[in-house]
Every structure is written in C-alpha cells, then in structure tokens.
Short mmCIF file of C-alpha atoms in Angstrom, two decimals:
data_model
loop_
_atom_site.label_atom_id
_atom_site.label_comp_id
_atom_site.label_asym_id
_atom_site.label_seq_id
_atom_site.Cartn_x
_atom_site.Cartn_y
_atom_site.Cartn_z
CA LEU L 1 83.51 110.86 114.56
CA GLN L 2 85.55 111.47 111.39
CA GLY L 3 84.28 108.24 109.90
CA GLN L 4 85.86 106.23 113.11
CA HIS L 5 83.01 103.92 115.10
CA TYR L 6 83.87 103.96 119.01
CA TYR L 7 81.99 101.54 120.88
CA THR L 8 80.52 101.28 124.57
CA TYR L 9 79.73 98.33 126.57
CA GLU L 10 77.12 97.79 129.79
CA LEU L 11 78.39 95.75 131.76
CA ALA L 12 76.17 93.11 133.27
CA LYS L 13 75.70 92.99 137.46
CA ASN L 14 78.22 91.07 138.53
CA THR L 15 80.13 90.17 135.94
CA GLU L 16 83.65 88.98 136.09
CA PRO L 17 86.20 91.55 133.32
CA GLU L 18 89.05 88.70 133.04
CA LYS L 19 85.81 86.37 131.50
CA GLU L 20 84.29 88.22 129.42
CA GLU L 21 84.97 87.44 125.59
CA GLU L 22 82.47 89.34 124.06
CA GLU L 23 84.30 90.89 120.93
CA GLU L 24 81.79 94.34 121.57
CA PHE L 25 83.53 94.09 125.08
CA GLN L 26 88.08 93.81 123.58
CA ALA L 27 87.01 96.61 121.16
CA ALA L 28 84.64 99.37 123.78
CA LEU L 29 86.72 102.90 123.84
CA ALA L 30 84.24 102.01 127.51
CA VAL L 31 82.55 100.27 129.72
CA HIS L 32 79.29 101.18 132.49
CA PRO L 33 77.98 100.42 134.88
CA VAL L 34 81.39 100.95 137.70
CA SER L 35 79.88 100.37 140.38
CA ASP L 36 83.11 100.52 143.00
CA MET L 37 86.91 100.90 142.60
CA THR L 38 87.88 96.81 142.96
CA LEU L 39 85.72 96.76 138.76
CA MET L 40 88.29 99.62 138.12
CA TYR L 41 91.05 98.44 139.12
CA ARG L 42 90.04 94.92 137.79
CA LEU L 43 89.83 96.30 134.73
CA HIS L 44 91.83 98.00 134.14
CA LYS L 45 94.46 95.00 134.39
CA HIS L 46 91.60 93.41 131.94
CA PHE L 47 92.43 96.14 128.65
CA SER L 48 96.70 95.83 130.23
CA ARG L 49 96.64 92.75 129.75
CA ILE L 50 95.82 92.62 126.16
CA GLN L 51 97.47 95.67 125.07
CA LEU L 52 100.53 93.19 126.71
CA ASP L 53 99.81 90.16 124.61
CA ARG L 54 98.85 92.65 121.59
CA ALA L 55 102.52 94.04 121.77
CA TYR L 56 103.79 90.98 122.22
CA GLN L 57 102.07 89.21 118.72
CA GLU L 58 104.42 92.58 117.21
CA ILE L 59 107.32 91.36 119.04
CA GLN L 60 106.69 87.32 117.03
CA ASP L 61 105.74 89.23 113.84
CA LEU L 62 108.84 91.15 113.73
CA GLN L 63 111.07 88.61 114.45
CA MET L 64 109.72 86.72 111.88
CA GLN L 65 110.18 89.57 109.99
CA ILE L 66 113.62 89.20 110.60
CA ARG L 67 113.77 85.83 110.01
CA ASN L 68 112.97 86.38 106.68
CA LEU L 69 114.93 88.96 105.97
CA THR L 70 118.12 88.26 107.48
CA SER L 71 118.26 84.41 104.15
CA LEU L 72 118.31 87.29 101.33
CA THR L 73 122.10 88.90 103.08
CA PRO L 74 125.52 88.29 103.07
CA ALA L 75 125.42 86.35 105.78
CA GLY L 76 123.07 84.63 105.33
CA GLU L 77 121.35 82.66 107.74
CA ALA L 78 124.63 81.64 109.67
CA GLY L 79 124.08 86.26 110.66
CA LEU L 80 121.46 85.80 112.74
CA THR L 81 121.66 86.25 116.39
CA TRP L 82 120.05 84.77 119.03
CA PRO L 83 117.59 86.25 120.38
CA VAL L 84 115.81 87.48 117.32
CA GLY L 85 116.47 91.82 116.92
CA ILE L 86 118.96 92.11 120.60
CA ASN L 87 122.49 92.95 119.51
CA ALA L 88 125.06 90.55 118.97
CA PRO L 89 126.77 89.46 121.35
CA PHE L 90 130.33 91.61 122.07
CA LEU L 91 133.21 89.73 120.05
CA PRO L 92 136.34 90.60 122.31
CA LYS L 93 139.24 92.42 120.00
CA SER L 94 142.25 90.97 122.26
CA ARG L 95 143.43 89.15 125.51
CA PHE L 96 142.77 91.75 127.49
CA GLU L 97 138.61 92.47 126.23
CA VAL L 98 136.91 88.70 127.49
CA ILE L 99 134.09 89.23 129.21
CA SER L 100 134.04 86.63 131.53
CA TRP L 101 131.92 84.72 132.89
CA ASP L 102 131.00 84.54 136.92
CA TYR L 103 129.78 80.94 138.39
CA PHE L 104 126.96 80.62 140.47
CA THR L 105 125.24 78.15 143.14
CA GLU L 106 122.04 78.41 144.38
CA GLN L 107 123.67 79.73 147.99
CA HIS L 108 127.01 81.44 146.21
CA LEU L 109 129.02 83.48 144.37
CA PHE L 110 132.55 82.89 143.81
CA SER L 111 132.72 86.37 142.29
CA CYS L 112 132.76 88.56 145.91
CA PRO L 113 132.95 93.27 145.17
CA ASP L 114 135.54 91.98 148.30
CA GLY L 115 138.08 89.45 145.44
CA SER L 116 137.13 86.51 148.16
CA PRO L 117 137.04 84.12 146.63
CA LYS L 118 133.35 82.41 148.24
CA CYS L 119 130.43 84.42 149.37
CA GLU L 120 126.21 84.15 150.31
CA LEU L 121 123.77 85.31 147.00
CA SER L 122 122.07 87.84 149.10
CA GLY L 123 120.02 90.61 148.08
CA ALA L 124 119.02 90.75 144.53
CA SER L 125 121.87 88.64 143.30
CA LYS L 126 119.83 86.26 144.44
CA ALA L 127 116.60 86.65 143.13
CA ASP L 128 117.83 87.53 140.02
CA VAL L 129 119.01 84.22 140.37
CA SER L 130 115.57 82.43 141.42
CA GLU L 131 114.01 84.97 138.97
CA ILE L 132 116.35 83.64 135.67
CA ILE L 133 115.36 80.44 137.19
CA GLU L 134 112.04 80.03 137.06
CA SER L 135 111.73 81.72 133.62
CA ALA L 136 113.81 79.17 132.59
CA LEU L 137 110.98 76.84 134.04
CA GLU L 138 107.74 78.62 132.32
CA GLN L 139 110.02 78.96 129.28
CA LEU L 140 109.90 74.59 128.70
CA ASN L 141 106.33 74.87 130.71
CA SER L 142 104.90 76.55 127.82
CA ARG L 143 107.31 74.85 124.58
CA TYR L 144 106.30 71.01 125.90
CA GLN L 145 103.08 70.60 127.44
CA PRO L 146 100.71 68.87 127.38
CA LEU L 147 103.84 66.11 126.85
CA LEU L 148 106.13 67.02 129.27
CA ARG L 149 106.07 69.16 132.69
CA PHE L 150 108.74 69.70 134.07
CA SER L 151 110.34 70.62 137.81
CA LYS L 152 112.96 71.58 139.14
CA ARG L 153 115.08 69.64 141.43
CA GLN L 154 118.32 71.49 141.18
CA LEU L 155 120.35 73.90 139.65
CA LEU L 156 124.26 72.21 138.93
CA ASN L 157 125.88 75.13 137.64
CA GLY L 158 124.89 79.01 136.94
CA TYR L 159 126.98 81.65 134.97
CA ARG L 160 126.31 84.68 134.29
CA ARG L 161 127.82 87.73 131.93
CA PHE L 162 127.37 91.71 131.69
CA ASP L 163 127.44 92.20 127.53
CA PRO L 164 127.16 96.27 127.64
CA THR L 165 126.07 95.90 124.27
CA ARG L 166 123.05 93.84 124.57
CA GLY L 167 122.73 92.98 128.66
CA MET L 168 122.70 90.14 131.61
CA GLU L 169 124.50 86.78 129.93
CA TYR L 170 122.80 83.40 131.88
CA THR L 171 124.07 80.04 130.85
CA LEU L 172 121.78 78.06 134.06
CA ASP L 173 123.01 73.84 133.85
CA LEU L 174 119.44 73.16 135.70
CA LEU L 175 118.33 69.07 137.13
CA LEU L 176 115.07 68.66 135.64
CA GLU L 177 112.23 66.41 136.28
CA ALA L 178 109.87 66.15 133.42
CA VAL L 179 106.80 64.37 133.49
CA THR L 180 104.91 62.65 131.20
CA GLN L 181 101.47 62.75 130.65
CA LYS L 182 100.74 59.32 131.29
CA GLY L 183 102.54 59.73 134.47
CA HIS L 184 106.14 58.88 134.04
CA SER L 185 109.28 60.51 135.36
CA HIS L 186 112.63 60.64 134.10
CA VAL L 187 114.87 63.50 135.92
CA LEU L 188 117.32 64.37 133.19
CA ALA L 189 119.70 67.90 132.76
CA LYS L 190 119.61 69.84 130.46
CA ARG L 191 121.65 73.16 129.79
CA VAL L 192 119.71 76.71 128.41
CA SER L 193 120.57 80.42 128.03
CA LEU L 194 118.86 83.50 128.97
CA VAL L 195 119.22 87.05 128.20
CA ARG L 196 117.93 90.03 129.80
CA PRO L 197 118.79 92.94 127.00
CA LEU L 198 118.48 96.53 128.06
CA SER L 199 115.96 98.30 128.64
CA LYS L 200 114.96 101.41 126.25
CA VAL L 201 118.11 103.51 127.79
CA GLU L 202 116.03 107.09 129.14
CA ILE L 203 117.14 110.58 129.94
CA ILE L 204 117.04 111.82 133.21
CA PRO L 205 116.34 115.94 133.26
CA MET L 206 118.72 116.93 136.05
CA PRO L 207 119.82 120.24 136.65
CA TYR L 208 121.83 122.72 134.86
CA VAL L 209 126.23 123.29 136.58
CA THR L 210 128.95 124.28 134.41
CA GLU L 211 132.64 124.87 134.95
CA ALA L 212 132.85 127.90 136.50
CA THR L 213 131.37 126.80 139.89
CA ARG L 214 134.62 127.68 142.52
CA VAL L 215 136.11 125.30 144.14
CA GLN L 216 137.00 125.32 147.56
CA LEU L 217 139.45 123.02 148.18
CA VAL L 218 139.36 122.12 152.72
CA LEU L 219 142.63 120.19 153.57
CA PRO L 220 142.32 118.74 157.72
CA LEU L 221 146.46 118.12 158.33
CA THR L 222 148.08 116.77 161.27
CA VAL L 223 150.98 116.66 162.96
CA GLN L 224 151.37 113.45 161.10
CA ASP L 225 150.72 114.47 157.99
CA LEU L 226 153.64 117.41 157.63
CA ASP L 227 156.09 115.28 155.65
CA PHE L 228 153.65 114.87 152.66
CA VAL L 229 151.89 118.61 152.44
CA ALA L 230 154.86 120.13 150.16
CA ASN L 231 154.30 117.92 147.55
CA PHE L 232 150.32 119.15 147.56
CA LEU L 233 151.00 123.02 147.93
CA ASP L 234 153.45 122.57 144.78
CA MET L 235 150.67 120.00 142.93
CA PHE L 236 147.80 122.89 143.78
CA ALA L 237 150.38 125.49 142.84
CA MET L 238 151.78 124.47 139.29
CA ASN L 239 148.15 123.04 138.52
CA THR L 240 145.16 125.43 140.55
CA LEU L 241 147.57 128.80 141.04
CA ASP L 242 149.72 128.65 137.32
CA THR L 243 146.42 128.37 135.52
CA HIS L 244 144.52 130.46 137.26
CA ASP L 245 141.98 127.76 138.52
CA ASN L 246 138.62 129.99 140.13
CA ALA L 247 140.14 126.90 143.12
CA LEU L 248 140.51 127.65 146.53
CA LEU L 249 143.02 126.57 149.79
CA THR L 250 142.00 126.85 153.11
CA LEU L 251 143.73 124.45 155.84
CA LEU L 252 142.74 123.36 158.67
CA PHE L 253 145.40 123.56 161.12
CA ILE L 254 144.31 119.94 163.78
CA TYR L 255 145.84 120.43 167.06
CA HIS L 256 146.94 117.87 169.57
CA PRO L 257 145.73 119.22 173.09
CA TYR L 258 150.21 118.66 174.42
CA ASP L 259 151.20 121.13 170.84
CA ALA L 260 148.11 123.16 171.87
CA GLN L 261 149.67 124.23 174.98
CA ARG L 262 153.32 125.13 173.63
CA VAL L 263 152.44 126.42 170.15
CA SER L 264 153.86 129.52 172.19
CA GLN L 265 157.79 127.98 172.33
CA VAL L 266 157.26 125.77 169.03
CA ASP L 267 154.56 125.68 166.50
CA VAL L 268 154.49 121.96 164.97
CA PHE L 269 153.68 123.45 161.89
CA ALA L 270 155.27 127.13 161.98
CA GLY L 271 157.40 125.42 158.14
CA VAL L 272 153.54 124.87 156.49
CA LYS L 273 152.44 128.34 157.55
CA ALA L 274 156.36 129.66 156.52
CA MET L 275 155.49 127.68 153.04
CA VAL L 276 152.11 129.20 152.89
CA GLY L 277 153.80 133.14 153.37
CA GLU L 278 156.38 131.93 150.28
CA LEU L 279 152.91 131.07 147.97
CA GLU L 280 151.29 134.25 148.57
CA LYS L 281 153.85 136.42 147.78
CA ARG L 282 154.86 134.43 144.63
CA TYR L 283 151.37 135.16 143.85
CA ALA L 284 150.35 138.32 145.24
CA GLU L 285 146.05 138.05 144.40
CA VAL L 286 145.96 134.54 146.58
CA LYS L 287 145.27 134.35 149.92
CA ILE L 288 146.08 130.97 151.58
CA PRO L 289 143.89 131.49 155.43
CA TRP L 290 144.53 128.46 157.91
CA ILE L 291 141.76 127.54 161.10
CA SER L 292 143.07 126.27 164.09
CA VAL L 293 141.83 122.87 165.90
CA LYS L 294 142.42 121.32 169.23
CA THR L 295 141.61 117.58 169.89
CA GLU L 296 142.71 114.46 170.44
CA VAL L 297 139.90 112.61 167.76
CA PRO L 298 140.12 114.87 164.27
CA SER L 299 136.63 113.20 163.38
CA GLN L 300 135.40 114.98 160.08
CA VAL L 301 132.35 116.31 160.61
CA LYS L 302 133.18 117.93 163.87
CA LEU L 303 136.54 119.64 161.54
CA MET L 304 133.69 120.10 158.23
CA ASP L 305 131.31 122.03 161.43
CA ILE L 306 133.51 124.20 162.15
CA VAL L 307 135.14 125.05 158.30
CA SER L 308 130.71 124.59 157.21
CA LYS L 309 129.68 127.84 159.65
CA LYS L 310 132.63 130.26 158.84
CA HIS L 311 131.71 130.46 155.09
CA PRO L 312 128.57 131.03 152.48
CA VAL L 313 125.81 128.40 151.51
CA ASP L 314 126.92 128.12 148.52
CA THR L 315 130.14 126.96 148.56
CA LEU L 316 131.36 123.74 147.15
CA PHE L 317 133.39 122.00 149.04
CA PHE L 318 135.79 119.97 147.93
CA LEU L 319 137.39 118.07 151.48
CA ALA L 320 141.14 117.18 150.28
CA SER L 321 143.53 114.64 151.80
CA VAL L 322 147.26 115.51 152.19
CA TRP L 323 148.26 112.73 149.76
CA THR L 324 145.42 113.81 147.32
CA GLU L 325 147.41 115.22 143.95
CA ILE L 326 145.60 117.82 142.84
CA ASN L 327 144.40 118.53 138.84
CA MET L 328 142.46 120.82 136.87
CA GLU L 329 140.67 117.71 135.06
CA PHE L 330 139.71 116.30 138.52
CA LEU L 331 138.44 119.56 139.54
CA ASN L 332 136.32 120.32 136.98
CA ARG L 333 135.08 116.75 137.23
CA CYS L 334 134.04 117.40 141.31
CA ARG L 335 131.93 120.64 139.59
CA MET L 336 129.97 118.69 137.31
CA ASN L 337 129.26 115.65 139.51
CA THR L 338 128.26 117.94 142.69
CA ILE L 339 124.75 119.15 141.94
CA SER L 340 122.90 122.32 144.82
CA ASN L 341 119.81 120.31 146.43
CA TRP L 342 120.45 116.82 143.69
CA GLN L 343 123.59 114.94 144.04
CA VAL L 344 126.54 114.32 146.39
CA PHE L 345 130.62 113.77 144.58
CA PHE L 346 132.21 110.80 146.77
CA PRO L 347 135.58 110.13 144.51
CA VAL L 348 137.35 106.43 144.65
CA HIS L 349 141.39 107.38 144.42
CA PHE L 350 143.59 105.68 142.85
CA GLN L 351 146.55 105.19 145.04
CA GLU L 352 149.33 103.38 143.98
CA PHE L 353 151.11 100.66 145.52
CA ASN L 354 154.21 100.42 147.57
CA PRO L 355 157.82 100.56 144.70
CA ALA L 356 160.00 98.75 147.42
CA LEU L 357 157.66 95.44 147.24
CA VAL L 358 156.11 96.03 143.77
CA TYR L 359 158.88 96.44 141.82
CA ARG L 360 161.92 95.13 144.88
CA GLY L 361 165.24 97.21 142.99
CA GLU L 362 163.89 97.80 140.10
CA GLN L 363 163.25 100.42 136.81
CA THR L 364 160.77 102.13 138.68
CA ALA L 365 157.73 103.95 136.76
CA SER L 366 158.86 106.30 134.60
CA SER L 367 157.49 109.47 135.11
CA SER L 368 154.65 110.67 137.64
CA THR L 369 152.18 111.58 134.00
CA ASP L 370 151.58 107.07 133.67
CA PHE L 371 147.79 106.63 133.54
CA LEU L 372 147.15 104.66 136.66
CA ARG L 373 150.12 102.96 137.44
CA ASP L 374 150.72 99.49 139.74
CA GLY L 375 147.43 100.26 142.40
CA HIS L 376 143.71 100.07 143.04
CA PHE L 377 141.58 102.10 143.78
CA ASP L 378 140.76 102.52 147.27
CA ARG L 379 137.50 101.53 148.30
CA HIS L 380 138.42 101.72 151.88
CA SER L 381 138.56 105.57 151.44
CA PHE L 382 136.08 108.29 151.60
CA ALA L 383 138.91 110.89 153.14
CA GLU L 384 137.49 113.36 150.03
CA ALA L 385 134.13 114.01 148.80
CA CYS L 386 132.45 117.36 147.07
CA PHE L 387 129.48 118.74 148.13
CA TYR L 388 128.41 122.30 148.36
CA ASN L 389 128.12 123.51 151.79
CA SER L 390 123.57 124.22 151.66
CA ASP L 391 123.54 121.02 151.00
CA TYR L 392 125.53 119.76 154.45
CA MET L 393 124.21 122.37 156.38
CA THR L 394 120.51 120.88 155.92
CA ALA L 395 121.75 116.85 156.97
CA ARG L 396 123.89 118.23 159.05
CA THR L 397 120.95 120.06 160.61
CA LYS L 398 119.08 116.63 160.85
CA LEU L 399 122.14 114.81 162.29
CA ALA L 400 121.98 116.91 165.31
CA ALA L 401 117.96 116.69 165.65
CA ASP L 402 118.59 112.78 166.03
CA ILE L 403 121.84 112.54 168.05
CA LEU L 404 120.72 115.61 171.05
CA ASP L 405 124.01 116.63 171.63
CA ARG L 406 126.14 113.01 172.17
CA ASP L 407 128.83 114.26 170.46
CA GLU L 408 130.47 111.30 170.94
CA MET L 409 128.41 109.71 168.01
CA LEU L 410 130.38 112.38 165.31
CA GLU L 411 133.34 109.85 166.37
CA SER L 412 132.22 107.23 164.50
CA MET L 413 130.84 109.55 161.46
CA GLU L 414 132.37 111.18 158.23
CA VAL L 415 130.44 113.10 156.02
CA PHE L 416 130.04 110.62 154.15
CA ASP L 417 127.60 109.29 156.59
CA VAL L 418 125.88 112.42 156.76
CA PHE L 419 124.29 112.73 153.75
CA LEU L 420 123.88 108.54 153.76
CA HIS L 421 121.49 108.68 156.67
CA TYR L 422 120.48 111.89 156.26
CA SER L 423 119.75 113.77 153.52
CA GLY L 424 117.67 112.44 150.31
CA LEU L 425 121.20 113.52 147.98
CA HIS L 426 122.01 111.06 145.05
CA LEU L 427 125.01 109.69 146.67
CA PHE L 428 127.62 109.81 143.59
CA ARG L 429 130.57 107.53 144.64
CA ALA L 430 132.96 106.34 141.77
CA VAL L 431 136.33 105.65 140.38
CA GLU L 432 138.42 108.85 139.77
CA PRO L 433 141.65 108.15 137.34
CA GLY L 434 141.90 112.30 137.40
CA LEU L 435 143.42 111.26 141.53
CA VAL L 436 146.23 109.28 141.59
CA GLN L 437 148.49 109.65 144.83
CA LYS L 438 151.99 108.02 145.54
CA TYR L 439 152.76 105.54 148.38
CA ALA L 440 151.74 106.54 151.73
CA LEU L 441 151.01 104.97 154.70
CA ARG L 442 148.72 105.90 156.83
CA SER L 443 148.08 107.17 160.06
CA CYS L 444 145.61 105.32 161.54
CA ASN L 445 144.07 107.14 165.29
CA PRO L 446 142.46 104.60 167.44
CA ARG L 447 140.35 107.45 169.40
CA LEU L 448 138.23 106.78 166.32
CA SER L 449 136.01 104.25 166.18
CA GLU L 450 136.28 101.02 165.34
CA GLU L 451 134.99 100.59 162.56
CA LEU L 452 136.99 103.78 161.09
CA TYR L 453 139.95 102.46 162.10
CA HIS L 454 139.15 99.19 161.32
CA ARG L 455 139.15 100.50 157.61
CA CYS L 456 141.89 102.87 157.71
CA VAL L 457 143.44 99.65 158.82
CA LEU L 458 142.31 97.80 155.32
CA SER L 459 143.56 100.88 153.00
CA ASN L 460 147.36 100.64 154.70
CA LEU L 461 146.74 96.33 154.08
CA GLU L 462 145.12 96.79 151.17
CA GLY L 463 147.74 98.95 149.76
CA LEU L 464 151.32 97.62 150.35
CA ALA L 465 151.08 96.23 146.54
CA SER L 466 148.80 93.10 144.63
CA ARG L 467 148.39 89.71 145.38
CA SER L 468 151.38 87.98 143.16
CA HIS L 469 153.39 90.76 143.91
CA LEU L 470 152.65 90.11 148.23
CA ALA L 471 153.39 86.36 146.56
CA MET L 472 157.02 86.85 144.77
CA ALA L 473 158.46 89.30 148.17
CA LEU L 474 157.73 85.79 150.48
CA PHE L 475 158.90 83.71 147.13
CA GLU L 476 162.01 85.35 147.08
CA GLN L 477 162.10 85.87 151.19
CA GLU L 478 161.72 81.59 151.04
CA GLN L 479 164.42 81.66 148.82
CA ALA L 480 166.76 84.12 150.83
CA ASN L 481 166.26 82.33 154.13
CA SER L 482 166.27 78.23 152.80
CA THR L 483 169.80 79.44 151.32
#
C-alpha cells in the first residue's frame, strides 16, 4: 500500500509466541489464527516486549549521542551528568536550600512524618525500599555476570532524598555475597547510587472554576470562644466587607442546655449579637444571620446538618473557626480549590506559638502582617473546610444509610471523616499560609469522642512552642531553681 509492504504470519498449531524468533513473525502486522483469549494475551505480551526493547535501545543510542556531544561543550566531559539524559542535581545557593538525606534500614525509617526519631518502615515506603534493593541487585548481576553472581546478605545503610529537579535519589550500602563461576564465594560491602527519575508530567483535566463564586462562611461559637469573636468580626469586616468581597457570614450560637434555659434572663451571646447589630448598621446592605443550637456535644456534623438545610445546594461553604483571620487571598484559594462534584479543600492553618515561651519578655513579632511568624502548621486541626452543599448532602445521605439512626456515631466524626469515608471526591489537604492564627489555648470538649479529644489536646501541646524554645524555657527554669 503506497509503496509499503505489510506482512501477515500464520501461526502453527500449539505455537508458543515467546519462542517464535523468525523475522517474518517479528515484522508481522497481523497473525492468525488466534483461537482463544490466552493466545491473544501472550501475543500482546510478546509484541509489547519487542516495543519495550526497542525503546530501551533507543534510550541507549541517545545516551551515547549525549556522551559524544558533551566532549564538544565548554564544560567538556566534566559536564556530563549521571544518569545520562537526566537533569543535574539541584545546587543549593545557601544552607537553607540544602536538601537533607533521610536515613533508613530495611525495618525502620529515621525521618518520620510525626517528628519522632524512629518509626517502622511500612506501606509504600517499605515497598519502595524493597524495589530499589532488587533493582540494585539486578543491575549488578547484569553488569558482572557470568563472572560474578551477587546475592544480598543485608542492607547496611540506606539514604534517600527527593530532588524536585530530577526525582528520588538513593544511596545504598549493601552487604553482598559474590559467587564466582568456579563456586567460590566472598562477602563484600558495596555502595550503589540509584535515581528514580520524575516521569513525564501530564496535565489532568479539571472542571472549570472561577473566583467570582460566593463563599458562605459558617462560624460555630461556644461560650469558651466569646473572647475571640471581636477579633474575628473585625478581620471579617476589614478584609471582606470593606473590600466588597463576595462573601457572607452565618453564626452558629451553641448553647449549653443550662444556658438555654436562662436565655430570657441572661443571654451569654448578647454581646456577640450586639456586635453583629453594629456591623449591620455600619454596612447597610449586609445581613449576618445567626442560628441558635442547644446541645452538650457540639458535633461538627450535626451543626453542618442544620446549616445545610437552610442554604441552596449550590452553596460554597467555608467552615471557619473563631481564631481564623479571614482574608481575600485565602477566600480565592477556597474558591479555586473547591470543585463541585470533584474536590473538597481542607486547609492546614499556620498556628503561632505561645509568645510567653517564644520571646520570654523580648520584643515580639513586629506586626500581624509578617509572613509565617514563629509557629507551625497545625495538622491536628480539621476545623476549617471548604466544600459545596450538594457534595456534603450526597455524602451525608450515604452516612445516614450506614449508621441507621445511631446518632452517637456522629459525635465521633468530623466533616473530614464524612467526605473521606462516604464520598468519591478528591480530598485536598494542604498547608495554607493564608490562614495564620494567633496563639490561644483551645477548649477541648471531653464529651466528644476520645480520638477528637486527644487530637485537640495534641494540638494544644504542640502549639506551645518549638523544641528549642521549650528546651530554653526548661534550662532557664532549672537555672533559676539552682540559684
């Protein structure tokens, strides 16, 4: 056809495609007869192997060309990177940009996500270590066979680091047993380096979102939060009302049953309602509704059930906490990272440390606009969340069918758990520098589940200060006691 020759090949009876080595078979466009699906899969495997071998050969040819051309460049052969064709390692310009190596063995990792000095190697990390050890042995055997055959005795030391310019780098110290052709064996230690390069970057199609979407803020308030409401409302007025951002606010007043009985004589939220009234007077076009709830256990899911029923299904909710400092930068990220029927957004806010421990009477941070002051990203908190009402209602319906009216189950769950277990959506959990919270000792409700209470206590403890600040505070205390 148009000067091209296309060949077919007739398979013999009971043929084995893996053992067929004739050129006519290798170059065939079609083979026949294919009597069963097992033969079809074997044929597919055989020709896929041929294509893979061609790809490997092409890579070797390209690497040889790169070696030949490198000698003609100004840097000469010294400019040749390893592996050939992969980006050179990242060169730090200061000590703050140095990428640290993580140490590991076959059983333990010594750079743990929770900050502990040692943790068990498991899951994807364990599979990763096993795979690179097997790959190292395979490469050694392919290079030295048939003169030597290597087998692993032990991984002495393992180091890895992620280089964003090229991929994951590994350095392994392996204790190997080398066996010669005559059967003589010898144990030796060998250091090998490996790179798992970044593959081709693909753009994943995502539904279209805009920054014009209205955000409905939901703020639950208990009696313990009263001291922080004024700052929240001031930041809301300054960053959204003054700038005419497309955002609304709804307050949830959570009354203890005892306070609810006395609300006609003494309303514990009277001061907050007065602040809201002042805001509505100052901004005539703004209305800030509130909802009163009576409960001893302010479950996040139960509160959202009440709010969800009072808003349209296309509402974009931002579930906030009283310590959240609202700003336009974060609200835009809330709009862009939350996609209806696709993704929900759970930001990890930046929590400032206790200034009494961090500064110990010295000059405090200059202003509230400093970028990421002394503190940490509080990964124990799931108080802030951005999601669409329709997605919440869908997940909540599945949850209702699962728990079958066991309301006590809701007290052990947060909105994050609802989406995690009862929706097929993407859960985007990321650090959010646009949410900076000043230090405050959170009130942990012991009536909630043990896990939620423990998470709240951990958040309070880790939010006190860094290890160096705590060490200095203990040192100064010991010095004072000794004198």
